[in-house]
């Protein structure tokens, strides 16, 4: 349900990948029929997108294992190593306690709300002493859709925790004072050609400021359900 809002940054990135492939593989494309070339270019960015998704998953696993005292995975690429190093730096510079990782929340349809929804939290914790919903992101840009998703999680009704395989326990969603997004970035070149070194960026938003984003999420959810 949290995917009801489009992510324009991902869409533009996909288009950029297709354009880059078209430029680099011009000779190969010219040797194919128009139909075959069109079919090939449609999915040109897919393998790179899969690689980015896997990178994000590995970094999530690293952060969750490190915070919970588990066994963190080893980096598989230079980019993953840089992002994990930034995650470790964040944990050195900030105080994360009372953490629950990878928990599922559920919201029932309320008055004026047509549909229910569920989603997964990366982390519920005290961040520097403040009760927080914390989400890890590898994206370069922090977008409105991320805030809307976090708002939906913050205003959900129940928390479902898997205490053993296929056995879940229900709790009330912890009362938090803020939601926060932690962006972990490797070295990259920005749109102006400038090299941006690996870094982390923490963006925190008070729960009191989330209502407009929550209503944005609910409107998108109702619109999507009405069209399916």
PDB file of C-alpha atoms in Angstrom:
ATOM      1  CA  UNK A   1       0.000   0.000   0.000  1.00  0.00           C
ATOM      2  CA  UNK A   2       2.894   2.377   0.640  1.00  0.00           C
ATOM      3  CA  UNK A   3       3.732   2.311  -3.076  1.00  0.00           C
ATOM      4  CA  UNK A   4       0.638   4.245  -4.165  1.00  0.00           C
ATOM      5  CA  UNK A   5       2.651   7.430  -4.756  1.00  0.00           C
ATOM      6  CA  UNK A   6       4.944   7.593  -7.780  1.00  0.00           C
ATOM      7  CA  UNK A   7       8.628   8.360  -7.331  1.00  0.00           C
ATOM      8  CA  UNK A   8       9.586  10.907 -10.017  1.00  0.00           C
ATOM      9  CA  UNK A   9      13.289  10.580  -9.248  1.00  0.00           C
ATOM     10  CA  UNK A  10      13.241   6.855 -10.071  1.00  0.00           C
ATOM     11  CA  UNK A  11      11.280   7.520 -13.274  1.00  0.00           C
ATOM     12  CA  UNK A  12      13.766  10.164 -14.435  1.00  0.00           C
ATOM     13  CA  UNK A  13      16.682   7.920 -13.512  1.00  0.00           C
ATOM     14  CA  UNK A  14      15.199   5.111 -15.627  1.00  0.00           C
ATOM     15  CA  UNK A  15      14.791   7.464 -18.588  1.00  0.00           C
ATOM     16  CA  UNK A  16      18.379   8.637 -18.171  1.00  0.00           C
ATOM     17  CA  UNK A  17      19.594   5.034 -18.289  1.00  0.00           C
ATOM     18  CA  UNK A  18      17.696   4.372 -21.512  1.00  0.00           C
ATOM     19  CA  UNK A  19      19.123   7.509 -23.097  1.00  0.00           C
ATOM     20  CA  UNK A  20      22.671   6.560 -22.060  1.00  0.00           C
ATOM     21  CA  UNK A  21      22.330   3.052 -23.490  1.00  0.00           C
ATOM     22  CA  UNK A  22      20.944   4.458 -26.763  1.00  0.00           C
ATOM     23  CA  UNK A  23      23.997   6.728 -27.102  1.00  0.00           C
ATOM     24  CA  UNK A  24      26.591   4.076 -26.191  1.00  0.00           C
ATOM     25  CA  UNK A  25      25.034   1.278 -28.244  1.00  0.00           C
ATOM     26  CA  UNK A  26      24.072   3.220 -31.376  1.00  0.00           C
ATOM     27  CA  UNK A  27      25.837   0.856 -33.802  1.00  0.00           C
ATOM     28  CA  UNK A  28      24.273  -2.224 -32.222  1.00  0.00           C
ATOM     29  CA  UNK A  29      20.817  -0.640 -32.349  1.00  0.00           C
ATOM     30  CA  UNK A  30      21.203   0.325 -36.020  1.00  0.00           C
ATOM     31  CA  UNK A  31      21.844  -3.326 -36.949  1.00  0.00           C
ATOM     32  CA  UNK A  32      18.486  -4.420 -35.506  1.00  0.00           C
ATOM     33  CA  UNK A  33      14.980  -4.086 -36.844  1.00  0.00           C
ATOM     34  CA  UNK A  34      12.968  -1.158 -35.431  1.00  0.00           C
ATOM     35  CA  UNK A  35      10.734  -3.574 -33.532  1.00  0.00           C
ATOM     36  CA  UNK A  36      13.644  -5.452 -31.936  1.00  0.00           C
ATOM     37  CA  UNK A  37      15.533  -2.249 -31.108  1.00  0.00           C
ATOM     38  CA  UNK A  38      12.421  -0.788 -29.479  1.00  0.00           C
ATOM     39  CA  UNK A  39      11.869  -3.921 -27.396  1.00  0.00           C
ATOM     40  CA  UNK A  40      15.506  -3.967 -26.256  1.00  0.00           C
ATOM     41  CA  UNK A  41      15.591  -0.270 -25.291  1.00  0.00           C
ATOM     42  CA  UNK A  42      12.374  -0.548 -23.278  1.00  0.00           C
ATOM     43  CA  UNK A  43      14.206  -2.613 -20.656  1.00  0.00           C
ATOM     44  CA  UNK A  44      17.683  -1.101 -21.058  1.00  0.00           C
ATOM     45  CA  UNK A  45      17.808   0.286 -17.517  1.00  0.00           C
ATOM     46  CA  UNK A  46      16.416  -2.797 -15.822  1.00  0.00           C
ATOM     47  CA  UNK A  47      19.681  -4.523 -14.916  1.00  0.00           C
ATOM     48  CA  UNK A  48      21.136  -1.356 -13.412  1.00  0.00           C
ATOM     49  CA  UNK A  49      17.934  -0.751 -11.448  1.00  0.00           C
ATOM     50  CA  UNK A  50      18.146  -4.301 -10.057  1.00  0.00           C
ATOM     51  CA  UNK A  51      21.753  -3.626  -9.038  1.00  0.00           C
ATOM     52  CA  UNK A  52      20.704  -0.470  -7.176  1.00  0.00           C
ATOM     53  CA  UNK A  53      17.887  -2.331  -5.416  1.00  0.00           C
ATOM     54  CA  UNK A  54      20.303  -5.047  -4.288  1.00  0.00           C
ATOM     55  CA  UNK A  55      22.742  -2.406  -3.055  1.00  0.00           C
ATOM     56  CA  UNK A  56      19.985  -0.775  -1.015  1.00  0.00           C
ATOM     57  CA  UNK A  57      18.932  -4.138   0.444  1.00  0.00           C
ATOM     58  CA  UNK A  58      22.504  -4.954   1.516  1.00  0.00           C
ATOM     59  CA  UNK A  59      22.923  -1.575   3.201  1.00  0.00           C
ATOM     60  CA  UNK A  60      19.579  -2.029   5.005  1.00  0.00           C
ATOM     61  CA  UNK A  61      20.752  -5.429   6.240  1.00  0.00           C
ATOM     62  CA  UNK A  62      24.008  -3.901   7.443  1.00  0.00           C
ATOM     63  CA  UNK A  63      22.290  -1.145   9.419  1.00  0.00           C
ATOM     64  CA  UNK A  64      19.710  -3.446  10.992  1.00  0.00           C
ATOM     65  CA  UNK A  65      22.285  -6.077  11.959  1.00  0.00           C
ATOM     66  CA  UNK A  66      24.688  -3.489  13.375  1.00  0.00           C
ATOM     67  CA  UNK A  67      21.976  -1.807  15.464  1.00  0.00           C
ATOM     68  CA  UNK A  68      20.449  -5.062  16.727  1.00  0.00           C
ATOM     69  CA  UNK A  69      23.781  -6.696  17.536  1.00  0.00           C
ATOM     70  CA  UNK A  70      23.570  -9.199  14.688  1.00  0.00           C
ATOM     71  CA  UNK A  71      26.130 -10.234  12.082  1.00  0.00           C
ATOM     72  CA  UNK A  72      26.322  -7.520   9.390  1.00  0.00           C
ATOM     73  CA  UNK A  73      26.932  -8.555   5.773  1.00  0.00           C
ATOM     74  CA  UNK A  74      30.184  -7.760   4.008  1.00  0.00           C
ATOM     75  CA  UNK A  75      30.082  -5.168   1.230  1.00  0.00           C
ATOM     76  CA  UNK A  76      30.026  -6.571  -2.300  1.00  0.00           C
ATOM     77  CA  UNK A  77      30.977  -3.376  -4.159  1.00  0.00           C
ATOM     78  CA  UNK A  78      32.962  -0.203  -3.520  1.00  0.00           C
ATOM     79  CA  UNK A  79      29.690   1.732  -3.375  1.00  0.00           C
ATOM     80  CA  UNK A  80      28.280  -0.592  -0.713  1.00  0.00           C
ATOM     81  CA  UNK A  81      31.472  -0.265   1.333  1.00  0.00           C
ATOM     82  CA  UNK A  82      31.251   3.530   1.222  1.00  0.00           C
ATOM     83  CA  UNK A  83      27.572   3.516   2.225  1.00  0.00           C
ATOM     84  CA  UNK A  84      28.175   1.067   5.076  1.00  0.00           C
ATOM     85  CA  UNK A  85      31.062   3.214   6.303  1.00  0.00           C
ATOM     86  CA  UNK A  86      28.731   6.223   6.345  1.00  0.00           C
ATOM     87  CA  UNK A  87      26.140   4.176   8.246  1.00  0.00           C
ATOM     88  CA  UNK A  88      28.777   3.215  10.824  1.00  0.00           C
ATOM     89  CA  UNK A  89      29.800   6.887  11.093  1.00  0.00           C
ATOM     90  CA  UNK A  90      26.172   7.861  11.725  1.00  0.00           C
ATOM     91  CA  UNK A  91      25.957   5.324  14.555  1.00  0.00           C
ATOM     92  CA  UNK A  92      29.158   6.725  16.054  1.00  0.00           C
ATOM     93  CA  UNK A  93      27.834  10.292  15.963  1.00  0.00           C
ATOM     94  CA  UNK A  94      24.262   9.571  17.094  1.00  0.00           C
ATOM     95  CA  UNK A  95      22.716   7.637  19.956  1.00  0.00           C
ATOM     96  CA  UNK A  96      20.309   4.891  18.844  1.00  0.00           C
ATOM     97  CA  UNK A  97      18.625   2.921  21.651  1.00  0.00           C
ATOM     98  CA  UNK A  98      15.489   0.828  22.345  1.00  0.00           C
ATOM     99  CA  UNK A  99      15.433  -0.267  18.714  1.00  0.00           C
ATOM    100  CA  UNK A 100      12.891  -2.488  16.966  1.00  0.00           C
ATOM    101  CA  UNK A 101      13.877  -3.446  13.414  1.00  0.00           C
ATOM    102  CA  UNK A 102      11.759  -4.504  10.419  1.00  0.00           C
ATOM    103  CA  UNK A 103       8.329  -4.402  12.043  1.00  0.00           C
ATOM    104  CA  UNK A 104       5.024  -4.344  10.164  1.00  0.00           C
ATOM    105  CA  UNK A 105       2.274  -1.832  10.910  1.00  0.00           C
ATOM    106  CA  UNK A 106      -1.400  -1.989  10.006  1.00  0.00           C
ATOM    107  CA  UNK A 107      -4.069   0.697   9.761  1.00  0.00           C
ATOM    108  CA  UNK A 108      -7.809   0.015   9.744  1.00  0.00           C
ATOM    109  CA  UNK A 109     -10.170   2.167   7.705  1.00  0.00           C
ATOM    110  CA  UNK A 110     -11.425   5.002   9.895  1.00  0.00           C
ATOM    111  CA  UNK A 111     -14.224   7.527   9.543  1.00  0.00           C
ATOM    112  CA  UNK A 112     -13.768   9.373   6.266  1.00  0.00           C
ATOM    113  CA  UNK A 113     -11.159   6.843   5.116  1.00  0.00           C
ATOM    114  CA  UNK A 114     -12.159   4.270   2.520  1.00  0.00           C
ATOM    115  CA  UNK A 115      -9.254   1.847   2.604  1.00  0.00           C
ATOM    116  CA  UNK A 116      -6.932   0.182   5.065  1.00  0.00           C
ATOM    117  CA  UNK A 117      -3.202  -0.245   4.522  1.00  0.00           C
ATOM    118  CA  UNK A 118      -0.078  -1.954   5.850  1.00  0.00           C
ATOM    119  CA  UNK A 119       3.629  -1.296   5.585  1.00  0.00           C
ATOM    120  CA  UNK A 120       7.032  -2.126   7.038  1.00  0.00           C
ATOM    121  CA  UNK A 121       9.177   0.109   9.227  1.00  0.00           C
ATOM    122  CA  UNK A 122      12.957  -0.046   9.048  1.00  0.00           C
ATOM    123  CA  UNK A 123      13.413   1.031  12.645  1.00  0.00           C
ATOM    124  CA  UNK A 124      11.517   2.266  15.693  1.00  0.00           C
ATOM    125  CA  UNK A 125      13.978   3.703  18.189  1.00  0.00           C
ATOM    126  CA  UNK A 126      15.044   6.503  20.468  1.00  0.00           C
ATOM    127  CA  UNK A 127      17.300   8.680  18.319  1.00  0.00           C
ATOM    128  CA  UNK A 128      19.429  10.950  20.491  1.00  0.00           C
ATOM    129  CA  UNK A 129      16.768  10.507  23.175  1.00  0.00           C
ATOM    130  CA  UNK A 130      13.796  11.311  20.889  1.00  0.00           C
ATOM    131  CA  UNK A 131      11.235   8.542  20.033  1.00  0.00           C
ATOM    132  CA  UNK A 132      11.588   8.174  16.268  1.00  0.00           C
ATOM    133  CA  UNK A 133      10.519   6.217  13.208  1.00  0.00           C
ATOM    134  CA  UNK A 134      13.747   5.931  11.218  1.00  0.00           C
ATOM    135  CA  UNK A 135      13.949   4.921   7.569  1.00  0.00           C
ATOM    136  CA  UNK A 136      17.109   4.152   5.602  1.00  0.00           C
ATOM    137  CA  UNK A 137      17.338   5.432   2.033  1.00  0.00           C
ATOM    138  CA  UNK A 138      20.023   5.100  -0.633  1.00  0.00           C
ATOM    139  CA  UNK A 139      18.344   7.572  -3.005  1.00  0.00           C
ATOM    140  CA  UNK A 140      20.154  10.792  -3.884  1.00  0.00           C
ATOM    141  CA  UNK A 141      17.069  12.979  -3.436  1.00  0.00           C
ATOM    142  CA  UNK A 142      14.703  13.043  -0.456  1.00  0.00           C
ATOM    143  CA  UNK A 143      11.215  13.395  -1.948  1.00  0.00           C
ATOM    144  CA  UNK A 144       7.712  14.238  -0.755  1.00  0.00           C
ATOM    145  CA  UNK A 145       6.680  10.629  -1.369  1.00  0.00           C
ATOM    146  CA  UNK A 146       9.124   9.501   1.339  1.00  0.00           C
ATOM    147  CA  UNK A 147       7.532  11.869   3.862  1.00  0.00           C
ATOM    148  CA  UNK A 148       4.035  10.686   2.907  1.00  0.00           C
ATOM    149  CA  UNK A 149       5.037   7.054   3.417  1.00  0.00           C
ATOM    150  CA  UNK A 150       6.558   7.824   6.804  1.00  0.00           C
ATOM    151  CA  UNK A 151       3.432   9.745   7.821  1.00  0.00           C
ATOM    152  CA  UNK A 152       1.290   6.720   6.939  1.00  0.00           C
ATOM    153  CA  UNK A 153       3.473   4.527   9.130  1.00  0.00           C
ATOM    154  CA  UNK A 154       3.443   6.999  12.015  1.00  0.00           C
ATOM    155  CA  UNK A 155      -0.378   7.195  12.049  1.00  0.00           C
ATOM    156  CA  UNK A 156      -1.021   3.455  11.690  1.00  0.00           C
ATOM    157  CA  UNK A 157      -3.038   1.597  14.359  1.00  0.00           C
ATOM    158  CA  UNK A 158      -1.167  -1.608  15.157  1.00  0.00           C
ATOM    159  CA  UNK A 159       2.328  -2.978  15.125  1.00  0.00           C
ATOM    160  CA  UNK A 160       2.838  -6.632  14.206  1.00  0.00           C
ATOM    161  CA  UNK A 161       6.032  -8.249  15.450  1.00  0.00           C
ATOM    162  CA  UNK A 162       7.102 -11.717  14.295  1.00  0.00           C
ATOM    163  CA  UNK A 163       8.280 -13.429  17.479  1.00  0.00           C
ATOM    164  CA  UNK A 164       8.873 -16.743  15.705  1.00  0.00           C
ATOM    165  CA  UNK A 165       8.206 -18.050  12.179  1.00  0.00           C
ATOM    166  CA  UNK A 166       4.552 -17.438  11.221  1.00  0.00           C
ATOM    167  CA  UNK A 167       3.678 -16.253  14.738  1.00  0.00           C
ATOM    168  CA  UNK A 168       2.914 -12.570  15.139  1.00  0.00           C
ATOM    169  CA  UNK A 169       2.113 -10.484  18.206  1.00  0.00           C
ATOM    170  CA  UNK A 170       0.082  -7.285  17.988  1.00  0.00           C
ATOM    171  CA  UNK A 171       1.081  -4.107  19.813  1.00  0.00           C
ATOM    172  CA  UNK A 172       0.044  -0.491  19.627  1.00  0.00           C
ATOM    173  CA  UNK A 173       2.278   1.563  17.356  1.00  0.00           C
ATOM    174  CA  UNK A 174       4.807   3.298  19.636  1.00  0.00           C
ATOM    175  CA  UNK A 175       4.136   6.989  20.150  1.00  0.00           C
ATOM    176  CA  UNK A 176       6.918   8.848  18.407  1.00  0.00           C
ATOM    177  CA  UNK A 177       7.770  12.532  18.300  1.00  0.00           C
ATOM    178  CA  UNK A 178       9.386  12.550  14.876  1.00  0.00           C
ATOM    179  CA  UNK A 179      10.049  10.597  11.726  1.00  0.00           C
ATOM    180  CA  UNK A 180      13.518  10.650  10.209  1.00  0.00           C
ATOM    181  CA  UNK A 181      15.111   9.582   6.943  1.00  0.00           C
ATOM    182  CA  UNK A 182      18.767   8.607   6.869  1.00  0.00           C
ATOM    183  CA  UNK A 183      20.248   8.871   3.371  1.00  0.00           C
ATOM    184  CA  UNK A 184      23.455   6.897   2.861  1.00  0.00           C
ATOM    185  CA  UNK A 185      25.292   7.896  -0.311  1.00  0.00           C
ATOM    186  CA  UNK A 186      28.469   6.661  -2.013  1.00  0.00           C
ATOM    187  CA  UNK A 187      30.701   8.923  -4.111  1.00  0.00           C
ATOM    188  CA  UNK A 188      28.789  10.177  -7.146  1.00  0.00           C
ATOM    189  CA  UNK A 189      28.837  12.850  -9.853  1.00  0.00           C
ATOM    190  CA  UNK A 190      25.990  15.372  -9.686  1.00  0.00           C
ATOM    191  CA  UNK A 191      24.142  16.955 -12.616  1.00  0.00           C
ATOM    192  CA  UNK A 192      26.750  19.729 -12.848  1.00  0.00           C
ATOM    193  CA  UNK A 193      29.622  17.280 -13.149  1.00  0.00           C
ATOM    194  CA  UNK A 194      30.848  17.853  -9.597  1.00  0.00           C
ATOM    195  CA  UNK A 195      32.106  14.850  -7.630  1.00  0.00           C
ATOM    196  CA  UNK A 196      30.185  14.547  -4.351  1.00  0.00           C
ATOM    197  CA  UNK A 197      32.049  12.437  -1.774  1.00  0.00           C
ATOM    198  CA  UNK A 198      30.325   9.711   0.213  1.00  0.00           C
ATOM    199  CA  UNK A 199      28.224  11.089   3.038  1.00  0.00           C
ATOM    200  CA  UNK A 200      25.151  10.577   5.171  1.00  0.00           C
ATOM    201  CA  UNK A 201      22.274  13.010   5.621  1.00  0.00           C
ATOM    202  CA  UNK A 202      19.675  12.839   8.396  1.00  0.00           C
ATOM    203  CA  UNK A 203      16.359  14.626   7.880  1.00  0.00           C
ATOM    204  CA  UNK A 204      13.931  14.711  10.811  1.00  0.00           C
ATOM    205  CA  UNK A 205      10.330  15.942  10.726  1.00  0.00           C
ATOM    206  CA  UNK A 206       8.160  16.430  13.853  1.00  0.00           C
ATOM    207  CA  UNK A 207       5.001  14.309  13.901  1.00  0.00           C
ATOM    208  CA  UNK A 208       2.993  17.508  14.404  1.00  0.00           C
ATOM    209  CA  UNK A 209       3.980  18.554  10.850  1.00  0.00           C
ATOM    210  CA  UNK A 210       2.989  15.282   9.165  1.00  0.00           C
ATOM    211  CA  UNK A 211      -0.794  15.636   8.781  1.00  0.00           C
ATOM    212  CA  UNK A 212      -0.710  17.192   5.264  1.00  0.00           C
ATOM    213  CA  UNK A 213       1.549  14.380   4.057  1.00  0.00           C
ATOM    214  CA  UNK A 214      -0.707  11.788   5.695  1.00  0.00           C
ATOM    215  CA  UNK A 215      -3.747  13.167   3.844  1.00  0.00           C
ATOM    216  CA  UNK A 216      -1.711  13.143   0.615  1.00  0.00           C
ATOM    217  CA  UNK A 217      -1.043   9.438   1.149  1.00  0.00           C
ATOM    218  CA  UNK A 218      -4.694   8.629   1.956  1.00  0.00           C
ATOM    219  CA  UNK A 219      -5.903  10.510  -1.135  1.00  0.00           C
ATOM    220  CA  UNK A 220      -3.478   8.621  -3.355  1.00  0.00           C
ATOM    221  CA  UNK A 221      -4.513   5.332  -1.748  1.00  0.00           C
ATOM    222  CA  UNK A 222      -8.227   5.979  -2.313  1.00  0.00           C
ATOM    223  CA  UNK A 223      -7.590   7.087  -5.905  1.00  0.00           C
ATOM    224  CA  UNK A 224      -5.567   3.966  -6.707  1.00  0.00           C
ATOM    225  CA  UNK A 225      -8.138   1.654  -5.118  1.00  0.00           C
ATOM    226  CA  UNK A 226     -10.938   3.385  -7.063  1.00  0.00           C
ATOM    227  CA  UNK A 227      -9.121   2.667 -10.335  1.00  0.00           C
ATOM    228  CA  UNK A 228      -8.489  -1.038  -9.670  1.00  0.00           C
TER     229      UNK A 228
END
